[in-house]
Amino acid sequence: MYDPTRLAALVAVSEAGSITRAAERLGYTVPALSQQLAKLEREAGTPLLVRHHRGARLTGAGELLLARARRVLDEMERARHELAQLTGLSGGRLRVGTFTTAGIHLVPPALTAFRRAHPDIELTLRGYEPPLGVAAVAAGEVDLALTHTYEPSDPVPLPASVSAEPVLVEELVLVTSPGHALAGLSSRLPLAELAGQPLISMAPTHPPRHGVESALARAGATPSVLVETPGYALVCALVSAGLGVAVVPEMVARTAATPVGVRPLEPGSLRRTISVVHRTDGSHPAADTFRALLRGAFGRSAG
């Protein structure tokens, strides 16, 4: 069975004429949309698109699948509308909190799918750097929020009224300037090899990363630049400019706006877990539906 999200991607490319324009329409990054199209081609067992310098066009197999895809998506849209009437998702509001990385790379596709299915629900998006989103959910400022934790770190207890559902675990990787001696290899780099390396320290006063910063210090990495507030785009820009190396989540490294070299670390125990936080005292159909969409969006990004 074909994934409806990937079918929607095929439809979007056929209408937009290019993967870049289709990604903008769907709220995906270009690499994320390309990954979904590649998976759809593997499911189909044949090429569905021909890429060229002006965009992309469908092959004969792609045109055949496109016609069926439109029918499937139309039927699913009707089903979503009818179910919304039954489950109370035809009105009201949904307030979502997110941190920057998830807000840029993972939330937009889920929001797009939610709006398409439930256009009558008012959507509000607010920014909360972790762990502030947890407090916002507990206080009723938002209905759910995306947050993250790092390993190693000391566990932080959640308020009694709040539950956290992990949706994505990703390793932290080393980023360097392009052509750096430590980059360009697929083998894992032992942390001990960071001894003496000029490290751009990511938010040394930011509680979620205390354990990571300590692990890097024990490995002998030498702080070169201290970035006092969370901002991975700035960190990657400094790395790209040759001011040092940094350790960032894999998603950040893959989507950096500036060119960087990437190297996995050994033993791979530095991680970031992204979770969706929600209240447990009461029913909220819109929040429950959006959480399911987030699980799908995060699962695709991990795959």
CSV table of N, CA, C and O in Angstrom, one decimal, residues 56-131:
chain,number,residue,atom,x,y,z
A,56,ALA,N,11.2,19.0,-13.1
A,56,ALA,CA,11.0,17.6,-13.1
A,56,ALA,C,9.7,17.3,-13.8
A,56,ALA,O,8.8,18.1,-13.8
A,57,ARG,N,9.7,16.1,-14.5
A,57,ARG,CA,8.5,15.7,-15.2
A,57,ARG,C,8.2,14.2,-14.9
A,57,ARG,O,9.2,13.5,-14.6
A,58,LEU,N,7.0,13.8,-15.0
A,58,LEU,CA,6.6,12.5,-14.7
A,58,LEU,C,6.9,11.5,-15.8
A,58,LEU,O,6.7,11.9,-17.0
A,59,THR,N,7.3,10.3,-15.5
A,59,THR,CA,7.5,9.3,-16.5
A,59,THR,C,6.1,8.7,-16.8
A,59,THR,O,5.1,9.1,-16.2
A,60,GLY,N,6.0,7.8,-17.8
A,60,GLY,CA,4.8,7.1,-18.1
A,60,GLY,C,4.2,6.5,-16.8
A,60,GLY,O,3.0,6.5,-16.6
A,61,ALA,N,5.1,5.8,-16.1
A,61,ALA,CA,4.6,5.1,-14.8
A,61,ALA,C,4.1,6.2,-13.8
A,61,ALA,O,3.2,6.0,-13.1
A,62,GLY,N,4.8,7.3,-13.8
A,62,GLY,CA,4.4,8.4,-12.9
A,62,GLY,C,3.0,8.9,-13.2
A,62,GLY,O,2.2,9.2,-12.3
A,63,GLU,N,2.8,9.1,-14.5
A,63,GLU,CA,1.5,9.6,-14.9
A,63,GLU,C,0.4,8.6,-14.6
A,63,GLU,O,-0.7,9.0,-14.2
A,64,LEU,N,0.7,7.3,-14.7
A,64,LEU,CA,-0.3,6.3,-14.4
A,64,LEU,C,-0.7,6.3,-12.9
A,64,LEU,O,-1.8,6.3,-12.5
A,65,LEU,N,0.4,6.4,-12.1
A,65,LEU,CA,0.2,6.4,-10.6
A,65,LEU,C,-0.5,7.7,-10.2
A,65,LEU,O,-1.3,7.7,-9.3
A,66,LEU,N,-0.2,8.8,-10.9
A,66,LEU,CA,-0.7,10.1,-10.6
A,66,LEU,C,-2.3,10.1,-10.6
A,66,LEU,O,-2.9,10.6,-9.7
A,67,ALA,N,-2.8,9.5,-11.7
A,67,ALA,CA,-4.3,9.5,-11.8
A,67,ALA,C,-4.9,8.7,-10.6
A,67,ALA,O,-5.9,9.2,-10.1
A,68,ARG,N,-4.3,7.6,-10.3
A,68,ARG,CA,-4.9,6.9,-9.1
A,68,ARG,C,-4.6,7.6,-7.8
A,68,ARG,O,-5.5,7.6,-6.9
A,69,ALA,N,-3.5,8.3,-7.7
A,69,ALA,CA,-3.2,9.0,-6.5
A,69,ALA,C,-4.2,10.1,-6.2
A,69,ALA,O,-4.6,10.3,-5.1
A,70,ARG,N,-4.6,10.8,-7.3
A,70,ARG,CA,-5.6,11.9,-7.1
A,70,ARG,C,-6.9,11.3,-6.6
A,70,ARG,O,-7.6,11.9,-5.7
A,71,ARG,N,-7.3,10.1,-7.1
A,71,ARG,CA,-8.6,9.5,-6.7
A,71,ARG,C,-8.5,9.1,-5.2
A,71,ARG,O,-9.4,9.3,-4.4
A,72,VAL,N,-7.3,8.5,-4.8
A,72,VAL,CA,-7.1,8.1,-3.5
A,72,VAL,C,-7.2,9.2,-2.5
A,72,VAL,O,-7.8,9.2,-1.5
A,73,LEU,N,-6.5,10.3,-2.9
A,73,LEU,CA,-6.4,11.5,-2.0
A,73,LEU,C,-7.8,12.2,-1.9
A,73,LEU,O,-8.1,12.7,-0.8
A,74,ASP,N,-8.5,12.2,-3.0
A,74,ASP,CA,-9.9,12.8,-2.9
A,74,ASP,C,-10.8,12.0,-2.0
A,74,ASP,O,-11.5,12.6,-1.2
A,75,GLU,N,-10.7,10.7,-2.1
A,75,GLU,CA,-11.5,9.8,-1.2
A,75,GLU,C,-11.1,10.0,0.3
A,75,GLU,O,-11.9,10.1,1.2
A,76,MET,N,-9.8,10.1,0.5
A,76,MET,CA,-9.3,10.3,1.9
A,76,MET,C,-9.8,11.7,2.4
A,76,MET,O,-10.1,11.8,3.6
A,77,GLU,N,-9.8,12.7,1.6
A,77,GLU,CA,-10.2,14.0,2.0
A,77,GLU,C,-11.7,14.0,2.4
A,77,GLU,O,-12.1,14.6,3.4
A,78,ARG,N,-12.5,13.3,1.6
A,78,ARG,CA,-13.9,13.1,2.0
A,78,ARG,C,-14.1,12.4,3.3
A,78,ARG,O,-14.9,12.8,4.2
A,79,ALA,N,-13.3,11.3,3.5
A,79,ALA,CA,-13.4,10.6,4.7
A,79,ALA,C,-13.0,11.4,5.9
A,79,ALA,O,-13.6,11.4,7.0
A,80,ARG,N,-11.9,12.2,5.8
A,80,ARG,CA,-11.4,13.1,6.8
A,80,ARG,C,-12.5,14.1,7.2
A,80,ARG,O,-12.7,14.4,8.4
A,81,HIS,N,-13.2,14.7,6.2
A,81,HIS,CA,-14.2,15.6,6.5
A,81,HIS,C,-15.4,15.0,7.3
A,81,HIS,O,-15.9,15.6,8.2
A,82,GLU,N,-15.8,13.8,6.8
A,82,GLU,CA,-16.9,13.1,7.5
A,82,GLU,C,-16.5,12.7,8.9
A,82,GLU,O,-17.3,12.9,9.9
A,83,LEU,N,-15.3,12.3,9.1
A,83,LEU,CA,-14.9,11.9,10.5
A,83,LEU,C,-14.7,13.1,11.4
A,83,LEU,O,-15.0,13.1,12.6
A,84,ALA,N,-14.4,14.3,10.8
A,84,ALA,CA,-14.2,15.5,11.6
A,84,ALA,C,-15.6,15.9,12.2
A,84,ALA,O,-15.7,16.3,13.3
A,85,GLN,N,-16.6,15.7,11.4
A,85,GLN,CA,-18.0,16.0,11.9
A,85,GLN,C,-18.3,15.1,13.0
A,85,GLN,O,-19.0,15.5,14.0
A,86,LEU,N,-17.9,13.8,13.0
A,86,LEU,CA,-18.2,12.9,14.1
A,86,LEU,C,-17.4,13.1,15.3
A,86,LEU,O,-17.9,12.8,16.4
A,87,THR,N,-16.2,13.5,15.2
A,87,THR,CA,-15.3,13.6,16.3
A,87,THR,C,-15.1,15.0,16.9
A,87,THR,O,-14.2,15.2,17.8
A,88,GLY,N,-15.8,16.0,16.4
A,88,GLY,CA,-15.7,17.3,17.0
A,88,GLY,C,-14.6,18.1,16.5
A,88,GLY,O,-14.1,19.0,17.2
A,89,LEU,N,-14.1,17.8,15.3
A,89,LEU,CA,-12.9,18.5,14.7
A,89,LEU,C,-13.3,19.4,13.6
A,89,LEU,O,-12.5,19.7,12.7
A,90,SER,N,-14.5,19.9,13.7
A,90,SER,CA,-15.0,20.9,12.6
A,90,SER,C,-15.0,22.3,13.1
A,90,SER,O,-15.5,23.2,12.4
A,91,GLY,N,-14.4,22.6,14.3
A,91,GLY,CA,-14.3,24.0,14.8
A,91,GLY,C,-13.4,24.0,15.9
A,91,GLY,O,-12.7,23.0,16.3
A,92,GLY,N,-13.3,25.2,16.6
A,92,GLY,CA,-12.4,25.3,17.7
A,92,GLY,C,-11.0,25.8,17.4
A,92,GLY,O,-10.8,26.4,16.3
A,93,ARG,N,-10.0,25.5,18.2
A,93,ARG,CA,-8.7,26.0,18.0
A,93,ARG,C,-7.7,25.0,18.5
A,93,ARG,O,-8.0,24.1,19.3
A,94,LEU,N,-6.5,25.1,17.9
A,94,LEU,CA,-5.3,24.3,18.4
A,94,LEU,C,-4.1,25.2,18.5
A,94,LEU,O,-3.7,25.9,17.6
A,95,ARG,N,-3.5,25.2,19.7
A,95,ARG,CA,-2.4,26.0,20.0
A,95,ARG,C,-1.1,25.1,20.2
A,95,ARG,O,-1.1,24.2,21.0
A,96,VAL,N,-0.2,25.3,19.3
A,96,VAL,CA,1.0,24.4,19.2
A,96,VAL,C,2.3,25.2,19.6
A,96,VAL,O,2.5,26.3,19.1
A,97,GLY,N,3.1,24.7,20.5
A,97,GLY,CA,4.4,25.2,20.8
A,97,GLY,C,5.5,24.4,20.2
A,97,GLY,O,5.4,23.2,20.1
A,98,THR,N,6.6,25.1,19.8
A,98,THR,CA,7.7,24.4,19.1
A,98,THR,C,9.0,25.1,19.3
A,98,THR,O,9.0,26.3,19.6
A,99,PHE,N,10.1,24.4,19.2
A,99,PHE,CA,11.4,25.0,19.3
A,99,PHE,C,11.8,25.2,17.8
A,99,PHE,O,11.2,24.6,16.9
A,100,THR,N,12.9,25.9,17.6
A,100,THR,CA,13.3,26.4,16.3
A,100,THR,C,13.5,25.3,15.2
A,100,THR,O,12.9,25.3,14.2
A,101,THR,N,14.3,24.3,15.6
A,101,THR,CA,14.7,23.2,14.6
A,101,THR,C,13.4,22.5,14.1
A,101,THR,O,13.2,22.3,12.9
A,102,ALA,N,12.6,22.0,15.1
A,102,ALA,CA,11.4,21.3,14.7
A,102,ALA,C,10.4,22.2,14.0
A,102,ALA,O,9.8,21.8,13.0
A,103,GLY,N,10.4,23.5,14.4
A,103,GLY,CA,9.5,24.5,13.7
A,103,GLY,C,9.8,24.7,12.3
A,103,GLY,O,8.9,24.9,11.5
A,104,ILE,N,11.1,24.6,11.9
A,104,ILE,CA,11.5,24.8,10.6
A,104,ILE,C,11.4,23.6,9.7
A,104,ILE,O,10.9,23.6,8.6
A,105,HIS,N,11.8,22.4,10.3
A,105,HIS,CA,12.0,21.2,9.4
A,105,HIS,C,10.9,20.2,9.6
A,105,HIS,O,10.7,19.4,8.7
A,106,LEU,N,10.2,20.2,10.7
A,106,LEU,CA,9.3,19.0,10.9
A,106,LEU,C,7.8,19.4,11.2
A,106,LEU,O,6.9,18.7,10.8
A,107,VAL,N,7.6,20.6,11.7
A,107,VAL,CA,6.2,20.9,12.0
A,107,VAL,C,5.4,21.3,10.8
A,107,VAL,O,4.2,21.0,10.7
A,108,PRO,N,6.0,22.1,9.8
A,108,PRO,CA,5.2,22.5,8.7
A,108,PRO,C,4.4,21.4,7.9
A,108,PRO,O,3.2,21.6,7.6
A,109,PRO,N,5.0,20.2,7.6
A,109,PRO,CA,4.2,19.2,6.9
A,109,PRO,C,3.0,18.7,7.7
A,109,PRO,O,2.0,18.5,7.2
A,110,ALA,N,3.2,18.6,9.1
A,110,ALA,CA,2.1,18.2,9.9
A,110,ALA,C,1.0,19.3,10.0
A,110,ALA,O,-0.2,18.9,9.9
A,111,LEU,N,1.4,20.5,10.0
A,111,LEU,CA,0.4,21.6,10.0
A,111,LEU,C,-0.3,21.7,8.7
A,111,LEU,O,-1.5,21.9,8.7
A,112,THR,N,0.4,21.4,7.6
A,112,THR,CA,-0.2,21.4,6.3
A,112,THR,C,-1.3,20.3,6.2
A,112,THR,O,-2.4,20.5,5.7
A,113,ALA,N,-0.9,19.1,6.6
A,113,ALA,CA,-1.9,18.0,6.6
A,113,ALA,C,-3.1,18.3,7.5
A,113,ALA,O,-4.2,18.0,7.2
A,114,PHE,N,-2.8,18.9,8.7
A,114,PHE,CA,-3.9,19.1,9.6
A,114,PHE,C,-4.8,20.2,9.1
A,114,PHE,O,-6.1,20.0,9.1
A,115,ARG,N,-4.3,21.3,8.5
A,115,ARG,CA,-5.1,22.3,7.9
A,115,ARG,C,-6.0,21.8,6.7
A,115,ARG,O,-7.1,22.1,6.6
A,116,ARG,N,-5.3,20.9,5.9
A,116,ARG,CA,-6.1,20.3,4.8
A,116,ARG,C,-7.2,19.5,5.3
A,116,ARG,O,-8.3,19.5,4.7
A,117,ALA,N,-7.0,18.7,6.4
A,117,ALA,CA,-8.1,17.9,6.9
A,117,ALA,C,-9.1,18.6,7.7
A,117,ALA,O,-10.3,18.3,7.7
A,118,HIS,N,-8.7,19.7,8.4
A,118,HIS,CA,-9.6,20.4,9.4
A,118,HIS,C,-9.4,21.9,9.2
A,118,HIS,O,-8.9,22.6,10.0
A,119,PRO,N,-9.9,22.4,8.1
A,119,PRO,CA,-9.7,23.8,7.7
A,119,PRO,C,-10.5,24.8,8.7
A,119,PRO,O,-10.2,26.0,8.7
A,120,ASP,N,-11.5,24.3,9.4
A,120,ASP,CA,-12.2,25.2,10.3
A,120,ASP,C,-11.6,25.4,11.7
A,120,ASP,O,-12.1,26.2,12.4
A,121,ILE,N,-10.5,24.7,12.0
A,121,ILE,CA,-9.9,24.8,13.3
A,121,ILE,C,-8.8,26.0,13.2
A,121,ILE,O,-8.0,26.0,12.3
A,122,GLU,N,-8.9,26.9,14.1
A,122,GLU,CA,-7.9,28.0,14.2
A,122,GLU,C,-6.6,27.5,14.7
A,122,GLU,O,-6.6,26.9,15.8
A,123,LEU,N,-5.5,27.7,14.0
A,123,LEU,CA,-4.2,27.3,14.4
A,123,LEU,C,-3.4,28.4,14.9
A,123,LEU,O,-3.3,29.5,14.4
A,124,THR,N,-2.7,28.2,16.1
A,124,THR,CA,-1.8,29.2,16.6
A,124,THR,C,-0.4,28.5,16.9
A,124,THR,O,-0.4,27.4,17.5
A,125,LEU,N,0.7,29.1,16.5
A,125,LEU,CA,2.0,28.5,16.7
A,125,LEU,C,2.8,29.5,17.5
A,125,LEU,O,2.9,30.7,17.2
A,126,ARG,N,3.4,29.0,18.6
A,126,ARG,CA,4.3,29.8,19.5
A,126,ARG,C,5.6,29.1,19.7
A,126,ARG,O,5.8,27.9,19.7
A,127,GLY,N,6.7,30.0,19.8
A,127,GLY,CA,8.0,29.5,20.0
A,127,GLY,C,8.4,29.3,21.4
A,127,GLY,O,8.2,30.3,22.2
A,128,TYR,N,8.9,28.2,21.8
A,128,TYR,CA,9.4,27.9,23.2
A,128,TYR,C,10.7,27.1,23.1
A,128,TYR,O,10.7,26.0,22.6
A,129,GLU,N,11.8,27.7,23.5
A,129,GLU,CA,13.1,26.9,23.6
A,129,GLU,C,13.0,26.0,24.8
A,129,GLU,O,12.6,26.4,25.9
A,130,PRO,N,13.3,24.7,24.6
A,130,PRO,CA,13.2,23.7,25.7
A,130,PRO,C,14.0,24.2,26.9
A,130,PRO,O,15.1,24.8,26.7
A,131,PRO,N,13.5,24.0,28.1
A,131,PRO,CA,12.3,23.2,28.5
A,131,PRO,C,11.1,24.1,28.7
A,131,PRO,O,10.1,23.7,29.3
